[in-house]
């Protein structure tokens, strides 16, 4: 399948009074047209920074120091999102690349009806636009769309609000949707419903979804591929089955051992130690202070993300084991 987004050597720092936080260090990642790619990793490893870099909505103290994010616009046209001006970004944001956040309440305005918020990015004759909005709400399995469009956000449940946010991001049929922990604030049943719905819609609308989550079970449930991040690096990328069946990176192995498996009576083993502060990350492989296989070279040289087998990328100095 075609590559829709190609990230190379992406390095992002936050400048704070306490110093520089190196949130992304040479991140490399390809995203394929029509897939659901999950990005997983512990809190603070840089997932949201990566998402916000792609959508180009980083906070003002963040600087993209180097690297490129090549977006494939189809018919041989590409743009580097890192190098676009604010004017050019306006044409892409929300239309070609759309972002869904964790907290639907923050994404919706309390003073406007659902109708206005869902159709904000759509131009055209009023009746027609409203029809499109109703269609998309129907696809999102919402009862009585014409009534919901007349409501204000506070009249809706959390799950309904998140569907409205998703509707607003889908209505322009973006090429890429980035969902940053879109269901974390919702209860488990609603989470499952929304994830199932996203996965169905991706097929219907031929959209690519980048799903950010700290929850491996959620990733396993709906993603095609998983990229594992650790302390600002992408350390492993694989299809869901291979990643669970035979993780290659020591961090991924630890991560899988640290979550309980249903129906398997296996000891849970947390990874020893803590992730490093990105204000002062360890040199070489950033996982080396916690790695059971650490070697001399790991402390000096950062391992490159390399393809070990078709579709299996790993950043580790260990030979394949
Ligand atoms: P979580 O799972 O908690 O959402 P995350 O993987 O999304 O975490 P990021 O939010 O991308 O992680 O943060 C990466 C690093 O950058 C962390 O060390 C974080 O403290 C730091 N960071 C994030 N935003 C800022 C900011 N605005 N200013 C300074 N540092 C920041
Ligand atoms: Fe462990 Fe070295 Fe591989 Fe890092 S590079 S994960 S420290 S073996
Ligand atoms: Mg985050």
Short mmCIF file of C-alpha atoms and ligand atoms in Angstrom, two decimals:
data_model
loop_
_atom_site.label_atom_id
_atom_site.label_comp_id
_atom_site.label_asym_id
_atom_site.label_seq_id
_atom_site.Cartn_x
_atom_site.Cartn_y
_atom_site.Cartn_z
CA UNK A 1 0.00 0.00 0.00
CA UNK A 2 0.99 3.61 -0.58
CA UNK A 3 2.83 5.67 2.03
CA UNK A 4 0.71 8.65 3.06
CA UNK A 5 3.04 10.12 5.67
CA UNK A 6 6.77 9.72 5.99
CA UNK A 7 8.54 11.06 9.08
CA UNK A 8 12.32 11.29 9.08
CA UNK A 9 14.78 12.34 11.79
CA UNK A 10 12.11 14.39 13.57
CA UNK A 11 13.60 16.17 16.56
CA UNK A 12 11.50 18.41 18.81
CA UNK A 13 12.53 20.32 21.92
CA UNK A 14 10.51 22.23 24.49
CA UNK A 15 12.21 25.28 25.92
CA UNK A 16 11.38 25.78 29.59
CA UNK A 17 12.76 27.87 32.43
CA UNK A 18 14.25 24.67 33.86
CA UNK A 19 16.01 23.86 30.61
CA UNK A 20 15.51 22.08 27.32
CA UNK A 21 13.28 19.01 27.12
CA UNK A 22 14.16 16.78 24.17
CA UNK A 23 10.73 15.25 23.57
CA UNK A 24 11.47 13.68 20.17
CA UNK A 25 14.93 12.56 19.09
CA UNK A 26 15.27 11.52 15.46
CA UNK A 27 11.86 9.89 15.13
CA UNK A 28 11.34 7.82 11.96
CA UNK A 29 7.96 6.49 10.96
CA UNK A 30 6.03 5.63 7.78
CA UNK A 31 2.24 5.58 7.74
CA UNK A 32 0.39 3.66 5.02
CA UNK A 33 -2.76 4.77 3.22
CA UNK A 34 -5.89 3.36 4.85
CA UNK A 35 -4.28 1.74 7.87
CA UNK A 36 -4.87 2.22 11.57
CA UNK A 37 -1.46 2.76 13.12
CA UNK A 38 -1.34 2.81 16.90
CA UNK A 39 1.42 4.69 18.67
CA UNK A 40 1.94 3.29 22.15
CA UNK A 41 4.26 4.11 25.02
CA UNK A 42 4.31 5.23 28.64
CA UNK A 43 3.28 8.68 29.79
CA UNK A 44 5.79 11.34 28.77
CA UNK A 45 7.48 9.35 25.96
CA UNK A 46 6.49 11.92 23.32
CA UNK A 47 3.30 10.54 21.78
CA UNK A 48 1.35 13.80 21.91
CA UNK A 49 4.39 15.76 20.78
CA UNK A 50 4.57 13.54 17.71
CA UNK A 51 0.83 13.93 17.06
CA UNK A 52 1.01 17.70 17.45
CA UNK A 53 4.06 17.90 15.21
CA UNK A 54 2.18 16.18 12.40
CA UNK A 55 -0.88 18.41 12.89
CA UNK A 56 1.50 21.39 13.35
CA UNK A 57 -0.23 22.52 16.53
CA UNK A 58 2.68 22.42 18.95
CA UNK A 59 2.66 24.85 21.88
CA UNK A 60 4.67 28.01 21.43
CA UNK A 61 7.65 26.83 23.52
CA UNK A 62 8.21 23.86 21.21
CA UNK A 63 10.72 23.94 18.36
CA UNK A 64 11.03 21.42 15.54
CA UNK A 65 14.83 21.38 15.46
CA UNK A 66 15.25 19.13 12.44
CA UNK A 67 13.68 16.46 10.31
CA UNK A 68 10.82 16.22 7.86
CA UNK A 69 7.20 15.10 7.77
CA UNK A 70 6.36 14.38 4.15
CA UNK A 71 2.64 14.28 3.43
CA UNK A 72 1.56 12.54 0.25
CA UNK A 73 -1.28 14.51 -1.33
CA UNK A 74 -1.84 11.99 -4.10
CA UNK A 75 -1.08 12.17 -7.85
CA UNK A 76 2.60 12.53 -7.16
CA UNK A 77 2.27 15.67 -5.02
CA UNK A 78 3.97 15.87 -1.64
CA UNK A 79 4.56 18.59 0.95
CA UNK A 80 6.88 18.74 3.93
CA UNK A 81 4.63 19.73 6.85
CA UNK A 82 7.66 20.97 8.78
CA UNK A 83 8.39 23.58 6.15
CA UNK A 84 4.91 24.92 5.45
CA UNK A 85 3.97 28.48 6.34
CA UNK A 86 1.01 29.22 8.60
CA UNK A 87 -1.03 30.25 5.51
CA UNK A 88 -0.33 26.96 3.77
CA UNK A 89 -1.06 25.01 6.96
CA UNK A 90 -4.55 26.50 7.16
CA UNK A 91 -5.39 24.69 3.93
CA UNK A 92 -4.28 21.36 5.39
CA UNK A 93 -5.26 21.49 9.04
CA UNK A 94 -8.72 20.05 9.69
CA UNK A 95 -9.16 19.27 6.00
CA UNK A 96 -6.35 16.93 5.00
CA UNK A 97 -4.95 16.22 8.46
CA UNK A 98 -7.50 16.26 11.27
CA UNK A 99 -6.94 15.79 14.98
CA UNK A 100 -9.18 14.41 17.73
CA UNK A 101 -8.21 15.04 21.34
CA UNK A 102 -8.86 13.24 24.60
CA UNK A 103 -11.30 15.71 26.11
CA UNK A 104 -14.32 16.35 23.87
CA UNK A 105 -15.60 19.16 26.10
CA UNK A 106 -12.48 21.20 25.45
CA UNK A 107 -12.84 20.71 21.70
CA UNK A 108 -16.43 21.94 21.60
CA UNK A 109 -17.65 25.46 22.21
CA UNK A 110 -20.33 25.60 24.92
CA UNK A 111 -22.15 28.52 23.27
CA UNK A 112 -22.75 27.05 19.82
CA UNK A 113 -25.15 24.37 18.69
CA UNK A 114 -23.80 21.03 17.53
CA UNK A 115 -24.85 21.91 13.98
CA UNK A 116 -22.50 24.87 13.73
CA UNK A 117 -19.58 22.94 15.23
CA UNK A 118 -19.97 19.94 12.95
CA UNK A 119 -20.28 22.04 9.78
CA UNK A 120 -17.73 24.74 10.59
CA UNK A 121 -15.22 23.59 7.95
CA UNK A 122 -17.84 22.92 5.29
CA UNK A 123 -18.88 25.55 2.81
CA UNK A 124 -21.93 25.45 0.58
CA UNK A 125 -25.65 25.87 0.57
CA UNK A 126 -27.17 25.59 4.08
CA UNK A 127 -29.63 22.78 3.36
CA UNK A 128 -26.99 20.69 1.62
CA UNK A 129 -24.46 21.18 4.42
CA UNK A 130 -27.04 20.17 6.99
CA UNK A 131 -27.84 17.05 4.99
CA UNK A 132 -24.16 16.10 4.96
CA UNK A 133 -23.99 16.64 8.73
CA UNK A 134 -27.01 14.40 9.26
CA UNK A 135 -25.46 11.70 7.09
CA UNK A 136 -22.24 11.69 9.06
CA UNK A 137 -24.10 11.58 12.39
CA UNK A 138 -26.06 8.63 11.08
CA UNK A 139 -22.83 6.86 10.15
CA UNK A 140 -21.71 7.45 13.73
CA UNK A 141 -24.77 5.58 14.89
CA UNK A 142 -26.43 8.55 16.51
CA UNK A 143 -30.16 8.39 16.96
CA UNK A 144 -32.25 11.25 15.55
CA UNK A 145 -29.42 13.27 13.95
CA UNK A 146 -31.69 16.21 13.06
CA UNK A 147 -32.47 16.65 16.76
CA UNK A 148 -28.90 16.26 17.94
CA UNK A 149 -27.77 18.96 15.51
CA UNK A 150 -30.02 21.44 17.33
CA UNK A 151 -28.55 20.67 20.76
CA UNK A 152 -25.80 22.36 22.77
CA UNK A 153 -22.82 20.29 23.97
CA UNK A 154 -23.88 20.40 27.65
CA UNK A 155 -27.07 18.56 26.70
CA UNK A 156 -25.06 15.53 25.56
CA UNK A 157 -23.16 12.74 27.34
CA UNK A 158 -19.36 12.41 27.14
CA UNK A 159 -19.60 9.64 24.58
CA UNK A 160 -22.02 11.64 22.43
CA UNK A 161 -19.77 14.70 22.64
CA UNK A 162 -16.80 12.68 21.45
CA UNK A 163 -18.88 11.41 18.52
CA UNK A 164 -19.69 15.01 17.64
CA UNK A 165 -15.99 15.85 17.71
CA UNK A 166 -15.30 12.86 15.47
CA UNK A 167 -18.13 13.89 13.15
CA UNK A 168 -16.65 17.39 12.91
CA UNK A 169 -13.27 15.94 11.99
CA UNK A 170 -14.67 13.44 9.48
CA UNK A 171 -17.00 15.74 7.61
CA UNK A 172 -14.23 17.12 5.40
CA UNK A 173 -13.06 13.57 4.63
CA UNK A 174 -9.48 14.13 5.73
CA UNK A 175 -6.72 11.88 4.41
CA UNK A 176 -5.35 11.39 7.90
CA UNK A 177 -7.05 11.47 11.31
CA UNK A 178 -4.84 11.66 14.36
CA UNK A 179 -6.69 10.58 17.49
CA UNK A 180 -4.77 11.34 20.70
CA UNK A 181 -6.20 9.11 23.46
CA UNK A 182 -9.69 9.76 22.06
CA UNK A 183 -11.50 7.46 24.46
CA UNK A 184 -9.44 7.67 27.65
CA UNK A 185 -11.89 10.06 29.31
CA UNK A 186 -14.87 7.80 28.57
CA UNK A 187 -16.13 4.70 30.34
CA UNK A 188 -15.07 1.30 29.04
CA UNK A 189 -18.25 0.39 27.15
CA UNK A 190 -18.41 3.73 25.37
CA UNK A 191 -14.68 3.45 24.60
CA UNK A 192 -15.24 0.13 22.87
CA UNK A 193 -18.18 1.49 20.88
CA UNK A 194 -16.27 4.51 19.66
CA UNK A 195 -13.19 2.51 18.71
CA UNK A 196 -15.29 0.02 16.76
CA UNK A 197 -16.99 2.91 15.02
CA UNK A 198 -13.67 4.53 14.09
CA UNK A 199 -12.45 1.30 12.61
CA UNK A 200 -15.60 0.86 10.54
CA UNK A 201 -15.45 4.43 9.31
CA UNK A 202 -11.86 4.16 8.21
CA UNK A 203 -12.96 1.53 5.71
CA UNK A 204 -15.99 3.44 4.55
CA UNK A 205 -14.25 6.80 4.17
CA UNK A 206 -10.85 5.36 3.18
CA UNK A 207 -9.17 7.44 5.82
CA UNK A 208 -5.87 6.69 7.53
CA UNK A 209 -6.00 6.74 11.34
CA UNK A 210 -3.11 7.35 13.68
CA UNK A 211 -4.32 6.28 17.11
CA UNK A 212 -2.33 7.39 20.12
CA UNK A 213 -2.81 5.35 23.25
CA UNK A 214 -0.93 4.23 26.33
CA UNK A 215 -3.14 1.14 26.34
CA UNK A 216 -1.70 -1.85 24.43
CA UNK A 217 -4.99 -3.72 24.66
CA UNK A 218 -6.78 -0.87 22.87
CA UNK A 219 -4.07 -0.85 20.20
CA UNK A 220 -4.34 -4.60 19.74
CA UNK A 221 -8.09 -4.34 19.42
CA UNK A 222 -8.30 -2.01 16.44
CA UNK A 223 -4.87 -1.26 14.95
CA UNK A 224 -3.22 -2.92 11.96
CA UNK A 225 0.27 -1.91 13.05
CA UNK A 226 1.83 -0.64 16.26
CA UNK A 227 4.74 1.77 16.74
CA UNK A 228 6.25 1.56 20.21
CA UNK A 229 7.83 4.73 21.59
CA UNK A 230 10.26 5.03 24.46
CA UNK A 231 11.69 8.32 25.79
CA UNK A 232 11.37 10.23 22.53
CA UNK A 233 12.45 7.38 20.23
CA UNK A 234 10.43 4.99 18.09
CA UNK A 235 11.96 1.68 19.19
CA UNK A 236 9.86 -0.91 17.36
CA UNK A 237 7.27 -1.03 14.58
CA UNK A 238 5.37 -4.17 13.60
CA UNK A 239 1.98 -5.51 12.65
CA UNK A 240 -0.15 -6.24 15.71
CA UNK A 241 0.10 -10.01 15.46
CA UNK A 242 3.90 -10.15 15.15
CA UNK A 243 4.41 -7.62 17.92
CA UNK A 244 2.43 -9.66 20.43
CA UNK A 245 3.64 -13.01 19.12
CA UNK A 246 7.32 -12.16 19.09
CA UNK A 247 8.36 -8.71 20.30
CA UNK A 248 11.95 -7.93 19.29
CA UNK A 249 12.91 -4.85 21.31
CA UNK A 250 13.74 -5.42 25.01
CA UNK A 251 11.41 -2.56 25.97
CA UNK A 252 8.51 -4.07 24.04
CA UNK A 253 9.22 -7.44 25.67
CA UNK A 254 9.11 -5.81 29.08
CA UNK A 255 5.95 -3.91 28.21
CA UNK A 256 4.16 -7.10 27.19
CA UNK A 257 5.30 -8.92 30.31
CA UNK A 258 4.06 -6.09 32.48
CA UNK A 259 0.43 -6.39 31.41
CA UNK A 260 -1.77 -9.26 32.57
CA UNK A 261 -2.96 -11.57 29.79
CA UNK A 262 -6.48 -12.92 29.94
CA UNK A 263 -6.69 -16.71 30.35
CA UNK A 264 -2.94 -17.06 30.85
CA UNK A 265 -1.56 -17.82 34.28
CA UNK A 266 1.73 -16.01 33.88
CA UNK A 267 3.70 -13.93 36.34
CA UNK A 268 3.45 -10.16 35.68
CA UNK A 269 6.88 -8.56 35.70
CA UNK A 270 7.10 -4.78 35.74
CA UNK A 271 10.10 -3.26 33.93
CA UNK A 272 12.62 -2.27 36.60
CA UNK A 273 13.37 1.42 37.11
CA UNK A 274 11.69 4.49 35.68
CA UNK A 275 11.69 6.15 32.26
CA UNK A 276 14.36 8.89 32.10
CA UNK A 277 13.73 12.61 32.28
CA UNK A 278 13.80 14.04 28.77
CA UNK A 279 15.46 17.15 30.21
CA UNK A 280 18.54 14.97 30.71
CA UNK A 281 18.15 11.78 28.70
CA UNK A 282 20.79 9.02 28.91
CA UNK A 283 23.22 8.85 25.95
CA UNK A 284 23.14 6.07 23.38
CA UNK A 285 20.09 3.86 23.69
CA UNK A 286 17.74 5.68 26.03
CA UNK A 287 16.51 2.36 27.41
CA UNK A 288 19.99 1.25 28.49
CA UNK A 289 19.67 2.07 32.24
CA UNK A 290 16.70 -0.33 32.41
CA UNK A 291 17.67 -2.94 29.84
CA UNK A 292 18.46 -6.49 31.01
CA UNK A 293 20.59 -7.03 27.87
CA UNK A 294 22.62 -3.80 28.04
CA UNK A 295 26.07 -3.89 26.39
CA UNK A 296 28.92 -1.36 26.26
CA UNK A 297 27.92 -0.02 22.87
CA UNK A 298 24.39 0.73 24.11
CA UNK A 299 25.68 3.46 26.41
CA UNK A 300 27.54 5.23 23.63
CA UNK A 301 25.74 4.81 20.34
CA UNK A 302 22.07 5.35 19.60
CA UNK A 303 20.72 2.32 17.74
CA UNK A 304 19.09 3.12 14.40
CA UNK A 305 15.60 1.89 13.55
CA UNK A 306 16.30 -0.92 11.08
CA UNK A 307 14.23 -3.43 9.19
CA UNK A 308 14.94 -6.92 10.58
CA UNK A 309 12.35 -8.79 8.60
CA UNK A 310 9.74 -7.54 6.15
CA UNK A 311 7.69 -4.91 7.98
CA UNK A 312 9.54 -5.42 11.27
CA UNK A 313 11.55 -2.43 12.42
CA UNK A 314 13.67 -2.40 15.57
CA UNK A 315 16.13 0.03 17.13
CA UNK A 316 18.45 -2.13 19.22
CA UNK A 317 22.11 -3.19 19.11
CA UNK A 318 21.26 -6.78 19.96
CA UNK A 319 21.49 -9.24 17.12
CA UNK A 320 18.22 -10.92 16.31
CA UNK A 321 17.53 -13.51 18.99
P1 LIG B 1 1.00 11.18 28.01
O1 LIG B 1 0.81 9.71 27.80
O2 LIG B 1 1.10 11.52 29.47
O3 LIG B 1 0.03 12.02 27.28
P2 LIG B 1 2.98 11.69 25.95
O4 LIG B 1 3.61 10.43 25.51
O5 LIG B 1 1.88 12.25 25.13
O6 LIG B 1 2.48 11.52 27.46
P3 LIG B 1 4.25 14.27 25.61
O7 LIG B 1 3.10 15.04 26.13
O8 LIG B 1 4.52 14.32 24.16
O9 LIG B 1 4.17 12.74 26.08
O10 LIG B 1 5.53 14.78 26.40
C1 LIG B 1 6.85 14.42 26.03
C2 LIG B 1 7.81 15.16 26.94
O11 LIG B 1 7.71 16.57 26.71
C3 LIG B 1 7.53 14.99 28.43
O12 LIG B 1 8.77 14.96 29.11
C4 LIG B 1 6.74 16.21 28.80
O13 LIG B 1 6.95 16.56 30.15
C5 LIG B 1 7.35 17.27 27.90
N1 LIG B 1 6.40 18.32 27.52
C6 LIG B 1 5.20 18.16 26.92
N2 LIG B 1 4.61 19.36 26.68
C7 LIG B 1 5.46 20.30 27.16
C8 LIG B 1 5.44 21.73 27.22
N3 LIG B 1 4.43 22.42 26.71
N4 LIG B 1 6.50 22.35 27.80
C9 LIG B 1 7.54 21.65 28.29
N5 LIG B 1 7.63 20.32 28.26
C10 LIG B 1 6.60 19.63 27.70
FE1 LIG B 2 19.02 -2.90 25.44
FE2 LIG B 2 21.19 -2.14 24.11
FE3 LIG B 2 19.03 -2.89 22.77
FE4 LIG B 2 19.07 -0.61 24.12
S1 LIG B 2 20.32 -1.14 22.35
S2 LIG B 2 17.45 -2.08 24.10
S3 LIG B 2 20.28 -1.14 25.90
S4 LIG B 2 20.30 -4.15 24.13
MG1 LIG B 3 -0.16 12.67 25.47
#
